[in-house]
Coordinates of C-alpha atoms in Angstrom, one line a residue:
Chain N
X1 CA 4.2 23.6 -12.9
X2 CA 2.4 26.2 -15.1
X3 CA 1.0 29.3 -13.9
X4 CA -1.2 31.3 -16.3
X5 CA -1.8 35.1 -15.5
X6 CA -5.0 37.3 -16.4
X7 CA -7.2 34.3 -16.5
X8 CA -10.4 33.2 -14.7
X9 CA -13.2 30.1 -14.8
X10 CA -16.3 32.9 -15.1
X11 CA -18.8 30.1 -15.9
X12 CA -19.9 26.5 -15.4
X13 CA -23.0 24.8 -16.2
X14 CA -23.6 21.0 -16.2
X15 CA -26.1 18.4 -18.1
X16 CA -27.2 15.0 -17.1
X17 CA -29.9 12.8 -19.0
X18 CA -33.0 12.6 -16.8
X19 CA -33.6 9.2 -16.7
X20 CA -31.3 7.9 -13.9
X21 CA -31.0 3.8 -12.1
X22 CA -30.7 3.2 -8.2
X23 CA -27.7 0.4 -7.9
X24 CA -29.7 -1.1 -5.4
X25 CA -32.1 -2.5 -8.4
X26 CA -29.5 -3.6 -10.1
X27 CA -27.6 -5.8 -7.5
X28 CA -27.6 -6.9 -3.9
X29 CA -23.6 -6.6 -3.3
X30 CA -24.2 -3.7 -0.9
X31 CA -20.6 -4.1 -0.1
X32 CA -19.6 -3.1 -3.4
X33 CA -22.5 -0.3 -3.6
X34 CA -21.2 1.7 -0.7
X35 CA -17.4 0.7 -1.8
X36 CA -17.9 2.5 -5.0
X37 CA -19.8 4.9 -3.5
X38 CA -22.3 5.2 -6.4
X39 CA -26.2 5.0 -5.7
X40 CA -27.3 6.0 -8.4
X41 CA -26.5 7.1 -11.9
X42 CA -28.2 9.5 -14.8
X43 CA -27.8 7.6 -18.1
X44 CA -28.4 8.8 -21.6
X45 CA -31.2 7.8 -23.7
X46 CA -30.5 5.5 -26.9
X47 CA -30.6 8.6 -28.8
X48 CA -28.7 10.9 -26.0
X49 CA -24.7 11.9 -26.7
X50 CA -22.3 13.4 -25.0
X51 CA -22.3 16.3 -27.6
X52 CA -25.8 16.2 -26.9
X53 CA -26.1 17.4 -22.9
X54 CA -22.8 19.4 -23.4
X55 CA -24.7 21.8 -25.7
X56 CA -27.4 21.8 -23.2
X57 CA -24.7 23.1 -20.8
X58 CA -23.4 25.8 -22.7
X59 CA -26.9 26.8 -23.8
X60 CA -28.2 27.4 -20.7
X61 CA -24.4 29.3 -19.6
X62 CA -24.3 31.4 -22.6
X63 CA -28.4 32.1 -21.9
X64 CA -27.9 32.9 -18.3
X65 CA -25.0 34.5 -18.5
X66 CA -25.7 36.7 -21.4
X67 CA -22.5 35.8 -22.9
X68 CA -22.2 37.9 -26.3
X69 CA -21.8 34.8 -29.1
X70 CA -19.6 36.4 -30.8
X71 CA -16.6 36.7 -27.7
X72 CA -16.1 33.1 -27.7
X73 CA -13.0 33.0 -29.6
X74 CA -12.6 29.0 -29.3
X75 CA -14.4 26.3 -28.2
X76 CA -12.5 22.9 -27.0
X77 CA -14.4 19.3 -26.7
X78 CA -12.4 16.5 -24.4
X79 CA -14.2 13.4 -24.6
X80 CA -13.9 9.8 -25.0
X81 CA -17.0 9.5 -26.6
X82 CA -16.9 11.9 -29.4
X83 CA -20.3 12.0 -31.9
X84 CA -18.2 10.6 -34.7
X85 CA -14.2 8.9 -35.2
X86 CA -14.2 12.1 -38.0
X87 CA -15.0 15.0 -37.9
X88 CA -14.1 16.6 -34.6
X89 CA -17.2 17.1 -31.8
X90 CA -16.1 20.7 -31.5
X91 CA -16.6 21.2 -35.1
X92 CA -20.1 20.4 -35.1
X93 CA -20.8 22.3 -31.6
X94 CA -19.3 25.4 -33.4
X95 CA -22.8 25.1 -35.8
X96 CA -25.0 23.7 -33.4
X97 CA -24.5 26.8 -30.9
X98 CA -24.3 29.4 -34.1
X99 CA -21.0 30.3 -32.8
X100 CA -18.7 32.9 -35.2
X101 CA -17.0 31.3 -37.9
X102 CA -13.1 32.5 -37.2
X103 CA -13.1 30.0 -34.0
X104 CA -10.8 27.5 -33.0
X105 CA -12.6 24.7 -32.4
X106 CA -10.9 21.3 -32.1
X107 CA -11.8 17.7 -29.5
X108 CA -9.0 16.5 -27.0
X109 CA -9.0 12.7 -26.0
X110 CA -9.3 12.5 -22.6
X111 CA -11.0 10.5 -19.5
X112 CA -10.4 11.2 -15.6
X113 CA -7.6 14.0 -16.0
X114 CA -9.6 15.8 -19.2
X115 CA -11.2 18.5 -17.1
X116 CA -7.9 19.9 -15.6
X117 CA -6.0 19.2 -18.9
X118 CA -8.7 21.1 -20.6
X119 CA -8.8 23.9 -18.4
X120 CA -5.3 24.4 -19.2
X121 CA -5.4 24.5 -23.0
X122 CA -8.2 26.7 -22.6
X123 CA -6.4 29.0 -20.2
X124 CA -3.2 29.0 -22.6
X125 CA -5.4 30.2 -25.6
X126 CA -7.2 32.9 -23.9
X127 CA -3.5 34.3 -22.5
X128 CA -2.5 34.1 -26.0
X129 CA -5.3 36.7 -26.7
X130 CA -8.6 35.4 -27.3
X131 CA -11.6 37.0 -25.5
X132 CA -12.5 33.7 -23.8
X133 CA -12.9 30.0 -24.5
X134 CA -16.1 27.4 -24.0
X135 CA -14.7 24.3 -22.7
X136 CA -17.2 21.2 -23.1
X137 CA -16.2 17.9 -21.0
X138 CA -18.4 15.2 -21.2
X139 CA -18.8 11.3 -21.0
X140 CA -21.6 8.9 -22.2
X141 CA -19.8 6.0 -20.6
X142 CA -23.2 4.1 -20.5
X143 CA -22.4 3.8 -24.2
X144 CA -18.9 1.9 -23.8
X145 CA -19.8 -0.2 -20.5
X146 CA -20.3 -4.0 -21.0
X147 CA -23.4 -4.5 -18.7
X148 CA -22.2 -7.8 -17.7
X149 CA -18.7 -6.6 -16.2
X150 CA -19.5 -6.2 -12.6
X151 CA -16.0 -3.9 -12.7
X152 CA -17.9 -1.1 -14.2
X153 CA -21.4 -1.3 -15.0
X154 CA -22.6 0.0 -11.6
X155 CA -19.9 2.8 -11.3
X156 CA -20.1 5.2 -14.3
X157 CA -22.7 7.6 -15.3
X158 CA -23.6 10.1 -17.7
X159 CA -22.8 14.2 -17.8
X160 CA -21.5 16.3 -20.1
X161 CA -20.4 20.3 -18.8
X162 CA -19.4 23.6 -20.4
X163 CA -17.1 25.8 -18.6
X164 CA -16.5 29.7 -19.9
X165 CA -12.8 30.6 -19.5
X166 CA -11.8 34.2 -19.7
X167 CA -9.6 37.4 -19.4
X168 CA -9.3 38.9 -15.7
X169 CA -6.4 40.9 -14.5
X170 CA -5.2 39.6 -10.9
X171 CA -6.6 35.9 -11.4
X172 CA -4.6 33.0 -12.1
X173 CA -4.7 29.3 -12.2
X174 CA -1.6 27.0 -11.4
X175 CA -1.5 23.7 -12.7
X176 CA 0.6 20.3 -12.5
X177 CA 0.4 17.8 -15.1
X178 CA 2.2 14.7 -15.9
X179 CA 1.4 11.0 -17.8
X180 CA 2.9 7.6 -17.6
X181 CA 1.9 5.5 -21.1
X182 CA 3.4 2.8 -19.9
X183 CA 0.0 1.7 -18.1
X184 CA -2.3 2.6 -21.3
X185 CA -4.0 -1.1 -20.7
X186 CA -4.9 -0.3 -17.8
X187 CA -8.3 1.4 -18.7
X188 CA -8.5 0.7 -22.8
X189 CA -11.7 0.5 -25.2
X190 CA -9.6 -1.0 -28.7
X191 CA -11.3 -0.6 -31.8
X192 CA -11.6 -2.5 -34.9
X193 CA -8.2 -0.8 -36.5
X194 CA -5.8 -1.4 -33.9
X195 CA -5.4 -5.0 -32.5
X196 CA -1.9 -4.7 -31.2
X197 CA -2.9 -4.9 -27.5
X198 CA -3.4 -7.7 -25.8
X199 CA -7.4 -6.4 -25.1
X200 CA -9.8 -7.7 -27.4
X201 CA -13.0 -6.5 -26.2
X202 CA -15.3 -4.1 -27.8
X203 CA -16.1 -2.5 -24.6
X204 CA -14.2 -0.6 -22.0
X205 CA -12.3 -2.6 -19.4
X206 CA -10.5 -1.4 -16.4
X207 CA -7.9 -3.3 -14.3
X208 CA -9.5 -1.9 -10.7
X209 CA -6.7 -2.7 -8.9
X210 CA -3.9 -1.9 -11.0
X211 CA -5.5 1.3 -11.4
X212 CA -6.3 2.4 -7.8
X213 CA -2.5 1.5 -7.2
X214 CA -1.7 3.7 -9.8
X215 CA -3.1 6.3 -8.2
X216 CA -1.9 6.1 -4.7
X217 CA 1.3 5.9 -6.3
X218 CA 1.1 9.1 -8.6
X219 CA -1.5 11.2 -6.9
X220 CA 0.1 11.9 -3.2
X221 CA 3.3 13.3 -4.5
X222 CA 1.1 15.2 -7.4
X223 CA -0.8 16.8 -4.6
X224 CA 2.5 18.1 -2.6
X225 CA 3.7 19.2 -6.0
X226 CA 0.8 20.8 -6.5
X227 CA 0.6 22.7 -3.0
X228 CA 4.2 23.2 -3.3
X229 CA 4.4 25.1 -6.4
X230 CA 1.0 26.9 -5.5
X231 CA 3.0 28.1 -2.5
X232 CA -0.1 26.3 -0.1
X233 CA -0.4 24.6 2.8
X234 CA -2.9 21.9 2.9
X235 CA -4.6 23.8 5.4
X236 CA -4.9 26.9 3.3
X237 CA -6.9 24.4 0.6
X238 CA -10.9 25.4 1.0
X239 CA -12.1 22.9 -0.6
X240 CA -10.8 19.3 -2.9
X241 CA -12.6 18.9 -6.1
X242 CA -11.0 15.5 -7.0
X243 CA -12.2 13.5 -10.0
X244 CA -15.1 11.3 -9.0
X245 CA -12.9 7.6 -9.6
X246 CA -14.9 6.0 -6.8
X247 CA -15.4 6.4 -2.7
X248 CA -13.3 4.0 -1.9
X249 CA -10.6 5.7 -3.6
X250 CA -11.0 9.4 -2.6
X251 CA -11.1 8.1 0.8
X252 CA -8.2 6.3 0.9
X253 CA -6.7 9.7 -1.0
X254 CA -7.3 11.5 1.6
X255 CA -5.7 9.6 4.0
X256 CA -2.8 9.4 2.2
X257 CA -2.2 13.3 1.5
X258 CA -3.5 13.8 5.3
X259 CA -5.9 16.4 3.9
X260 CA -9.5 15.9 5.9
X261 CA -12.2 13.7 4.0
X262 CA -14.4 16.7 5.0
X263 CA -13.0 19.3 2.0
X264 CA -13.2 16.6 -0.5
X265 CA -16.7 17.5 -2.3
X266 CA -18.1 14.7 -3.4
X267 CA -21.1 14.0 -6.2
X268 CA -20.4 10.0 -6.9
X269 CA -22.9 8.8 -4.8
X270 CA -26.2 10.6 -6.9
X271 CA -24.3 10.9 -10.4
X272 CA -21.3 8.1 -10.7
X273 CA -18.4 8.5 -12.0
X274 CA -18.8 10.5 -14.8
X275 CA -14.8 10.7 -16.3
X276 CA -14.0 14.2 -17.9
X277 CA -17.1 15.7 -16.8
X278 CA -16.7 14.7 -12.9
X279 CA -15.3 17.7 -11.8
X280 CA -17.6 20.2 -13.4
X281 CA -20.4 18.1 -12.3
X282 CA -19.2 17.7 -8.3
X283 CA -18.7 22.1 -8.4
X284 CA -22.5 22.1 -9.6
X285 CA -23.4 19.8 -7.6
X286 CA -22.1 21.2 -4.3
X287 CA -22.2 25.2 -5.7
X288 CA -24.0 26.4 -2.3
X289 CA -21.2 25.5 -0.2
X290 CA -18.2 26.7 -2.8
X291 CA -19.9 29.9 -2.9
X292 CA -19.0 30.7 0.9
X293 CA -15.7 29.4 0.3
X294 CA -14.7 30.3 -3.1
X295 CA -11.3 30.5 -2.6
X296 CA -8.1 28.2 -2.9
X297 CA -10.1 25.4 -4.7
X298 CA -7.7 22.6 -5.9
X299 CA -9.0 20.2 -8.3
X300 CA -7.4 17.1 -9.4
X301 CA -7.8 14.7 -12.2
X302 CA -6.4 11.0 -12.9
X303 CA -6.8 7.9 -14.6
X304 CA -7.1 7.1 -18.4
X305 CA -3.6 7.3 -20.2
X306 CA -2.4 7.0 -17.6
X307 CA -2.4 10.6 -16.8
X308 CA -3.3 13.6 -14.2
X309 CA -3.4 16.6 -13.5
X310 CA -3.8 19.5 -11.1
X311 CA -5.7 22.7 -11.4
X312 CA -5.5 25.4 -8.1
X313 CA -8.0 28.2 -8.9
X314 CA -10.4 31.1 -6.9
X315 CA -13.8 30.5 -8.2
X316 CA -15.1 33.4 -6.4
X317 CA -17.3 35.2 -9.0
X318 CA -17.7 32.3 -10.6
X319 CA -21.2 31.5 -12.1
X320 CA -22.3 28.2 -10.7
X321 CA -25.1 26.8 -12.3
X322 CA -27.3 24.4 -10.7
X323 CA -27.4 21.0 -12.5
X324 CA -29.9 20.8 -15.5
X325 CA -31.7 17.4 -16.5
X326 CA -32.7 16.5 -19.8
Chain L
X1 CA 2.7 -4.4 10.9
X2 CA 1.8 -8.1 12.4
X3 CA 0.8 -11.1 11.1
X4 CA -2.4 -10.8 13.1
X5 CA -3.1 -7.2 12.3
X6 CA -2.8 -8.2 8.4
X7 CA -5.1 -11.5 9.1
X8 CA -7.7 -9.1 10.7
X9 CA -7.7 -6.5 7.5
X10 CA -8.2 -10.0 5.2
X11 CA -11.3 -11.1 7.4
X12 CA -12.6 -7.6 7.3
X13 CA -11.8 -7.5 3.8
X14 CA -14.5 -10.5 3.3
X15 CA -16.5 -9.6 5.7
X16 CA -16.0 -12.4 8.6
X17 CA -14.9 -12.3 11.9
X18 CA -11.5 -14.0 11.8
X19 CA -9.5 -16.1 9.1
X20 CA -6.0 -17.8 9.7
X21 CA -3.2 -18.3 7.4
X22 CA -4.5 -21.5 5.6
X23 CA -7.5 -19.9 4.6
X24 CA -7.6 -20.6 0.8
X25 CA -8.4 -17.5 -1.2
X26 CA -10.5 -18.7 -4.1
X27 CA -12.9 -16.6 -6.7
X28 CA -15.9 -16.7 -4.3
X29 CA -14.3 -14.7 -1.9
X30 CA -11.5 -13.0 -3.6
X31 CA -12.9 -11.2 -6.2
X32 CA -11.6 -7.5 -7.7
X33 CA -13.2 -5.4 -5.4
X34 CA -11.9 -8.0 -2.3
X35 CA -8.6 -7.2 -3.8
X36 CA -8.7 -3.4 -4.3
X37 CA -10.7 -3.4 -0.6
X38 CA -7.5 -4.9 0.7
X39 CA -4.9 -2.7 -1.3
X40 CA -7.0 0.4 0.1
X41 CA -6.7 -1.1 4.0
X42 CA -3.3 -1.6 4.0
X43 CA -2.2 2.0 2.2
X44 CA -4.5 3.6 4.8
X45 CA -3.2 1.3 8.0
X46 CA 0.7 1.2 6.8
X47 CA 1.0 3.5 4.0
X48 CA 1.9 0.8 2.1
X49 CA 1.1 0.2 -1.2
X50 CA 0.9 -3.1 -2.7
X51 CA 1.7 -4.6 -6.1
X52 CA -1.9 -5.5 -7.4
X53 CA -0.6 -8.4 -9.6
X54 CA 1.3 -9.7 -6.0
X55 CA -2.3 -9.7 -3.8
X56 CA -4.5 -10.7 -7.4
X57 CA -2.2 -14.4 -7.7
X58 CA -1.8 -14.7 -4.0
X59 CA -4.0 -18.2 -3.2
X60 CA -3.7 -18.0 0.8
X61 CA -3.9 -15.6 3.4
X62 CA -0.4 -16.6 3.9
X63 CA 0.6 -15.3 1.1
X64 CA -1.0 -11.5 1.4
X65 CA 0.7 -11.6 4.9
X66 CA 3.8 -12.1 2.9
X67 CA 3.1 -9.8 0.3
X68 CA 2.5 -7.2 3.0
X69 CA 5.4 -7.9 5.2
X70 CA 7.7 -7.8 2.3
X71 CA 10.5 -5.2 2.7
X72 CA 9.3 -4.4 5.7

């Protein structure tokens, strides 16, 4: 458990390509349309990255927010699907945004639990004393999915987010984190220099089921953690901003931590699962209703790595920006 | 848990109206979404949670009622 004072989420803004595919054209297994939970999904054009919409995000945050250039102290990219193996993402988005020069800028490698992770870095720098931190989660799976593998090519989908963390006395977020590398194969995209797994493909594969029971096994007791250390009851919890694995899965989640399917927000069904940048997206996504109820917001994230974590926040004040399409 | 109640989770699993404990499960019915479908039923009926690898080799629906039962 890790509690960081004086912090707050001030900003998020979200990007999706415009160009978008109904599952229904795609297949006639209805039963594993409404399993998955995915309708349709926004996928990036040939020439369309993940650095690509996540600048769009933080333009249109640091342009509607009148955020001053020059407070952004650092600026962290988590993604599996980085512009280039070398140099870091974050690197190039420090240019690309004509952000200061004396920045820390640097990528994280993370899927499903990237968000949360993320937050937390960010949170830990701007407690150390920067003036605040852009955080830029994003996924181009579209660009990792073998079309052919009905285990994935309907469910993921394209976003990439920026998310402004800064100072603010009496605000806090709590997190939970944790990671088991025993079940790395689980979810794995090898490349060329490291054949020592058993998976040979140059596309992402996921073990469904050994995943999903990962999570039932891992994410009830992180969610009592979570409540525990938070000092909540599950009935204090407004709303539950999980990451957007797949319907069938949050359901099931919710049966298991007894918390109603109702406070789960949900955006899988119109934008897939879109890994790091699920969260973000599913806050945009439903921002009217989170603006009545800004408070006690518990986000979760789990999957690649295998890792999770927790993130328990207000986001009243927050700047929720409606989704942009590009 | 009952033998019964598991039979009726594998024929809603696939979708038919009953199955018995013969019923072979081969890759036209028992695919990786069958399997997690199943996992997710019997976690949200019994709280149970299955070994994947266990309900991905079983090859009747004998065998998932054993699986299921198991330590019970």
């Amino acid at each position: 458990m890790i509690k960081i004072e004086g912090v707050k989420i001030s900003g998020i803004s979200v990007c999706v390509p415009k160009n978008f595919v109904n599952n229904e054209d795609l297949t006639e297994n209805k039963k594993l349309i409404s399993s998955i939970g995915v309708k349709q999904r926004h996928i990036a054009s040939e020439n369309q990255h993940t650095m690509d919409l996540c600048v769009i995000a933080a333009e249109k945050l640091i342009k509607e927010m009148d955020i001053e250039k020059n407070s952004i102290d650092a600026v962290i990219f988590v993604s599996q699907t980085p512009e280039y193996q070398l140099p870091a993402t974050a690197c190039i988005i420090q240019d690309i945004l004509k952000l200061k020069n004396n920045i820390v800028a640097y990528d994280v490698n993370l899927g499903c639990s990237g968000y949360t992770h993320g937050l937390l870095l960010a949170s830990s720098l701007v407690k150390s004393g920067l003036v605040s931190v852009l955080l830029l989660a994003g996924e181009t799976p579209s660009k990792i999915v073998d079309n052919n593998d009905s285990s994935s090519n309907l469910l993921f989908g394209d976003a990439g987010s920026a998310t402004i963390i800064t100072q603010k006395v009496d605000s806090n977020i709590s997190f939970v984190l944790g990671n088991d590398g025993s079940g790395f194969e689980s979810i794995i995209l090898d490349n060329d220099n490291n054949k020592k797994t058993s998976n040979k493909s140059n596309f992402l594969t996921m073990n469904g089921a050994e995943v999903f029971t990962f999570t039932l096994k891992r994410i009830p007791q992180l969610i009592k953690d979570t409540l525990t250390y938070s000092k909540l009851n599950k009935d204090d919890v407004n709303y539950c901003i999980f990451h957007q694995a797949n319907l069938l899965m949050l359901k099931t989640l919710a049966k298991s931590i007894d918390i109603n399917f109702d406070k789960f927000l949900i955006s899988i069904d119109k934008y897939g699962n879109t890994s790091s940048a699920s969260i973000p997206l599913t806050i945009c996504h439903n921002r009217e209703k989170i603006v009545k109820n800004p408070e006690k917001i518990l986000m979760a994230g789990f999957g690649v790595g295998l890792s999770w974590s927790t993130a328990v926040s207000d986001l009243k004040d927050t700047v929720i920006l409606p989704i942009t399409e590009a | 848990m009952t033998k019964d109640e598991i039979l009726q989770i594998i024929a809603n699993t696939i979708e038919v109206d009953s199955v018995d404990e013969s019923l072979q499960l081969n890759d036209d019915i028992w695919d990786s979404l069958a399997i997690i479908i199943f996992i997710a039923a019997i976690n949200q009926d019994y709280g149970k949670i299955l070994d994947p690898q266990g309900v991905f080799s079983a090859k009747t629906a004998k065998d998932l009622i054993d699986i299921s039962m198991q330590d019970l």
